Coordinates of C-alpha atoms and ligand atoms in Angstrom, one line a residue:
M22 CA -1.6 -3.2 24.0
T23 CA -0.3 -1.6 27.7
T24 CA 1.5 2.1 27.8
E25 CA 4.2 1.1 30.5
W26 CA 7.8 1.7 29.7
F27 CA 10.1 0.5 31.8
S28 CA 14.2 0.3 31.8
L29 CA 16.7 -2.9 32.8
R30 CA 19.8 -2.5 33.1
M31 CA 22.0 -5.5 34.2
R32 CA 25.8 -5.4 35.5
A33 CA 27.8 -8.5 36.1
V34 CA 31.0 -9.1 37.3
R35 CA 33.4 -11.0 37.9
R36 CA 36.9 -11.0 40.9
N37 CA 35.0 -7.5 41.7
R38 CA 35.7 -6.5 38.5
H39 CA 33.0 -5.0 35.7
L40 CA 32.7 -8.0 33.3
S41 CA 29.9 -6.6 31.2
G42 CA 26.5 -4.7 31.4
A43 CA 23.8 -3.8 28.9
E44 CA 21.1 -1.4 29.6
R45 CA 17.4 -1.5 28.1
L46 CA 14.1 0.4 27.0
G47 CA 10.7 -1.8 27.0
R48 CA 6.7 -1.8 27.1
A49 CA 5.8 -3.9 29.9
H50 CA 4.9 -7.1 27.8
D51 CA 9.0 -7.3 26.8
V52 CA 10.2 -6.6 30.0
P53 CA 10.8 -11.4 31.0
S54 CA 12.5 -12.1 27.1
L55 CA 14.8 -8.6 27.8
T56 CA 15.9 -9.7 30.8
A57 CA 16.5 -13.6 29.3
A58 CA 18.6 -12.0 26.7
L59 CA 20.3 -9.5 28.8
L60 CA 21.0 -12.6 31.5
Q61 CA 22.6 -14.5 28.5
R62 CA 24.8 -12.2 27.6
A63 CA 26.1 -12.0 30.6
M64 CA 26.2 -15.7 31.0
T65 CA 28.7 -15.9 28.2
H66 CA 30.8 -12.5 28.1
G67 CA 33.8 -14.1 26.6
G68 CA 35.9 -12.5 30.0
G69 CA 34.5 -16.0 31.8
P70 CA 31.6 -16.9 33.9
P71 CA 30.2 -13.8 36.3
D72 CA 31.0 -14.2 39.8
Q73 CA 27.5 -12.3 40.3
V74 CA 24.8 -10.6 37.6
H75 CA 22.4 -7.9 38.9
C76 CA 19.3 -6.9 37.0
T77 CA 17.5 -3.9 37.8
V78 CA 14.5 -3.0 36.0
E79 CA 12.4 -0.4 36.7
R80 CA 9.0 2.3 35.4
L81 CA 9.5 4.7 34.0
D82 CA 7.2 7.8 33.6
P83 CA 6.4 8.0 30.2
A84 CA 6.2 11.9 29.8
E85 CA 9.7 12.2 31.1
I86 CA 10.9 10.2 27.8
C87 CA 12.6 12.2 25.3
H88 CA 13.1 11.5 21.5
A89 CA 16.0 11.9 19.5
E90 CA 17.4 11.0 16.3
L91 CA 20.1 7.9 15.4
P92 CA 23.4 9.2 14.4
A93 CA 25.1 8.3 10.9
V94 CA 27.4 5.7 10.6
T95 CA 30.0 5.5 8.7
A96 CA 33.1 2.5 8.7
W97 CA 36.7 3.1 8.4
E98 CA 39.1 0.4 7.6
V99 CA 43.0 0.7 8.4
A100 CA 45.7 -1.6 8.5
D101 CA 46.8 -2.0 11.8
W102 CA 45.5 -0.7 15.3
P103 CA 47.9 2.5 15.4
T104 CA 46.6 3.7 12.3
G105 CA 43.5 3.0 14.1
R106 CA 43.9 5.3 17.6
L107 CA 45.8 8.2 15.0
L108 CA 42.7 7.8 12.5
A109 CA 41.0 9.1 16.0
G110 CA 42.6 11.6 17.1
R111 CA 42.5 13.1 13.7
L112 CA 38.6 12.5 13.7
L113 CA 38.6 14.2 17.3
E114 CA 40.6 16.9 16.8
Q115 CA 38.4 17.4 14.0
A116 CA 35.0 17.6 16.7
G117 CA 36.7 19.9 19.0
V118 CA 39.4 17.7 20.6
S119 CA 42.8 19.4 21.8
A120 CA 45.9 17.9 20.8
A121 CA 46.7 16.9 24.5
A122 CA 43.4 15.5 25.3
V123 CA 43.5 13.6 22.9
S124 CA 47.3 11.5 23.9
R125 CA 46.4 12.0 27.0
S126 CA 42.6 9.9 26.6
L127 CA 44.5 7.5 23.8
A128 CA 46.9 6.8 26.7
R129 CA 44.3 6.7 29.6
L130 CA 42.2 3.9 27.4
A131 CA 45.8 2.1 26.5
A132 CA 46.6 0.9 29.9
G133 CA 43.3 0.3 32.1
P134 CA 41.2 3.5 33.0
A135 CA 40.3 2.3 36.6
P136 CA 42.9 3.9 39.4
A137 CA 44.0 -0.1 39.6
G138 CA 44.2 -0.8 35.5
G139 CA 41.9 -2.3 33.6
P140 CA 38.7 -1.7 32.5
M141 CA 36.0 0.8 34.0
R142 CA 32.1 0.4 34.7
G143 CA 30.9 3.6 32.5
A144 CA 32.6 6.7 31.1
M145 CA 36.0 9.1 32.0
I146 CA 34.1 12.3 31.5
V147 CA 37.2 14.8 30.0
D148 CA 38.0 18.1 29.4
S149 CA 38.6 18.3 25.5
Q150 CA 40.6 20.8 25.9
N151 CA 42.8 20.2 29.0
G152 CA 42.1 16.7 29.1
R153 CA 41.6 16.3 32.9
R154 CA 39.6 14.2 34.3
L155 CA 36.0 15.3 35.4
E156 CA 34.4 12.4 36.8
A157 CA 33.4 12.3 40.5
D158 CA 34.6 8.5 40.9
P159 CA 36.7 7.4 38.5
Q160 CA 36.4 3.7 39.3
R161 CA 33.0 3.6 38.4
G162 CA 32.8 6.7 35.9
V163 CA 28.8 7.7 34.6
R164 CA 27.4 5.2 33.1
V165 CA 24.9 5.7 30.2
S166 CA 21.3 4.1 30.9
R167 CA 17.4 4.2 30.2
M168 CA 17.8 4.3 26.3
D169 CA 16.8 1.9 22.9
V170 CA 15.8 2.2 19.8
A171 CA 12.4 3.0 19.3
P172 CA 10.6 -0.8 19.5
E173 CA 8.5 -0.7 16.3
E174 CA 11.8 0.3 14.5
R175 CA 13.9 -1.7 15.6
P176 CA 13.5 -3.8 12.5
A177 CA 14.0 -1.5 9.8
I178 CA 16.5 -0.5 12.3
E179 CA 17.9 -4.0 12.7
R180 CA 17.3 -4.6 8.6
C181 CA 19.4 -2.3 7.4
L182 CA 22.6 -2.3 9.2
N183 CA 22.1 -6.0 7.7
K184 CA 22.1 -5.0 5.0
A185 CA 25.5 -2.9 5.2
G186 CA 26.8 -5.2 6.3
L187 CA 26.7 -4.1 10.5
G188 CA 24.1 -6.4 11.8
H189 CA 26.5 -7.8 14.8
H190 CA 24.1 -6.0 18.3
R191 CA 27.4 -4.9 19.4
V192 CA 26.9 -2.0 16.4
L193 CA 23.7 -1.2 17.5
E194 CA 24.6 -1.1 21.1
A195 CA 26.9 1.1 20.1
M196 CA 24.9 4.0 17.2
V197 CA 22.2 3.4 20.7
L198 CA 24.5 4.9 23.2
A199 CA 26.1 7.2 20.9
G200 CA 22.9 9.1 20.7
K201 CA 22.7 9.4 24.1
V202 CA 25.5 10.6 24.6
L203 CA 25.6 13.5 21.7
D204 CA 22.5 14.5 23.1
A205 CA 23.9 15.7 25.8
P206 CA 24.5 19.3 27.1
A207 CA 28.5 20.2 26.8
V208 CA 29.4 16.9 24.5
V209 CA 31.9 17.6 22.0
A210 CA 33.0 14.1 21.0
E211 CA 33.0 10.4 22.1
L212 CA 36.2 8.0 22.3
C213 CA 34.9 3.6 22.5
W214 CA 36.9 0.3 21.9
S215 CA 36.0 -2.7 23.8
D216 CA 37.7 -3.9 27.0
E217 CA 36.5 -7.7 24.6
P218 CA 39.9 -9.1 24.1
D219 CA 38.4 -9.7 20.7
Y220 CA 36.6 -7.4 19.5
L221 CA 38.7 -5.2 17.6
T222 CA 36.8 -2.1 15.9
G223 CA 36.2 0.9 18.1
Y224 CA 34.3 4.2 17.5
V225 CA 34.8 7.9 18.2
A226 CA 31.1 10.2 17.5
A227 CA 31.4 14.3 17.3
P228 CA 27.7 15.6 16.5
E229 CA 29.1 16.5 13.2
C230 CA 29.9 14.1 11.8
G231 CA 28.2 11.3 13.3
Y232 CA 29.1 7.5 14.8
Q233 CA 32.9 7.0 13.0
R234 CA 33.7 2.9 13.3
I235 CA 37.4 1.8 12.9
T236 CA 38.6 -1.1 12.5
P237 CA 40.8 -2.5 14.1
L238 CA 41.5 0.6 17.2
K239 CA 42.8 -1.7 19.7
A240 CA 45.8 -4.8 19.3
A241 CA 44.2 -8.8 19.1
G242 CA 44.1 -9.6 22.5
D243 CA 44.4 -6.7 23.9
P244 CA 42.0 -6.5 28.1
N245 CA 41.3 -2.8 28.0
G246 CA 39.3 -0.1 26.6
G247 CA 36.3 1.4 28.1
R248 CA 34.6 4.8 27.4
V249 CA 36.2 8.9 27.0
F250 CA 32.8 11.7 26.9
F251 CA 34.9 14.7 26.6
V252 CA 32.7 18.1 26.6
D253 CA 33.2 21.6 27.0
G254 CA 34.7 23.2 30.3
R255 CA 33.0 26.5 30.0
T256 CA 30.0 24.9 30.1
W257 CA 29.5 21.5 31.1
C258 CA 27.4 21.0 34.1
R259 CA 28.9 17.5 36.7
K260 CA 24.9 17.3 38.0
E261 CA 23.0 18.1 34.8
F262 CA 25.3 16.0 32.8
V263 CA 25.0 13.1 34.5
A264 CA 21.7 13.4 35.5
F265 CA 21.2 13.2 31.9
L266 CA 23.1 10.6 31.4
E267 CA 21.8 8.1 34.1
Q268 CA 18.6 9.1 34.3
R269 CA 16.5 10.7 31.4
P270 CA 15.2 7.6 29.4
L271 CA 15.8 8.2 25.6
L272 CA 14.6 6.3 22.4
L273 CA 16.1 6.5 19.5
H274 CA 14.5 6.5 16.1
G275 CA 14.4 6.0 11.8
T276 CA 16.4 4.3 10.1
P277 CA 20.2 5.1 9.8
E278 CA 21.4 7.0 7.2
I279 CA 24.7 4.8 6.2
H280 CA 27.5 6.2 4.1
P281 CA 30.5 4.2 2.1
P282 CA 33.0 2.7 3.0
K283 CA 36.3 4.1 3.6
T284 CA 39.9 3.3 3.7
W285 CA 42.5 5.9 5.4
K286 CA 46.2 5.7 5.4
A287 CA 48.0 8.0 8.2
Ligands
AMP1692 P1 32.0 -2.3 25.4 O1 32.0 -2.0 24.3 O2 30.4 -2.8 26.1 O3 32.9 -3.4 26.0 O4 32.0 -0.9 26.9 C1 33.6 -0.8 26.6 C2 33.1 0.5 28.3 O5 33.1 1.6 27.7 C3 33.1 -0.9 29.1 O6 33.9 -1.4 30.2 C4 33.2 0.1 30.5 O7 34.3 1.3 30.5 C5 32.6 1.4 29.3 N1 30.4 1.6 29.2 C6 30.3 0.3 28.5 N2 28.6 0.4 28.5 C7 28.9 2.0 29.2 C8 27.2 2.5 29.6 N3 26.4 1.7 28.8 N4 27.6 3.7 29.5 C9 29.2 4.3 30.0 N5 30.2 3.1 29.6 C10 30.0 2.4 29.3

């Protein structure tokens, strides 16, 4: 079997706006089927057919591949999305994000974080204390790529998530992304909810508490969403942070620890 590794990235655009994106890592023999799955995703996105789809396949230097553990999972149920956002704020504050940075970031995601509103292609980077945005290009943000679960561990990981009722492909994708973000230098926490109008679950991730799903975190039909990476502004270095998230290949390992589901009342 070949040991060549490749990074695959897909980006779909509709009416000059980001529609959908995804990233995988795979060995050479898996590249055609992984590419087909990414194209299928772009062509069937809930936001309508794309005007353009870009797929990039790049060979990796295997010596550069890093390794990390998948984060532990907790699934929270709340009565409605405002309660979900209160819980998200609570979890972010426990992780070390200031109340001011939480409320500014929730408001930005709710309004659509791109400069003209609507979704960004990547994530916002926000100072966890003063709430200032730090990304160089606020239209694009930072796009995490070159990460995946170790292919030989994927079946066991999927079985474990299925058994816990977390078998939707978005769950593992979010865990993989959060796993890479939590490994990044100077990161404090991550907040996410989708811009897909009908996907209402979002999450908070932080090094101490892992990946905490919250349902719902937005109202049905709401087309706004995005991601925020909160960083410690005292030690954060843009070049190092962006290079790690965008360039460094990372494989995630281990059957994730899944805590029993929880309900939360404000
Ligand atoms: P999704 O969960 O795929 O609906 O994505 C929600 C939002 O998260 C997108 O609109 C982007 O702003 C952001 N996002 C998605 N994928 C990435 C990524 N790989 N890196 C950084 N931000 C992302």
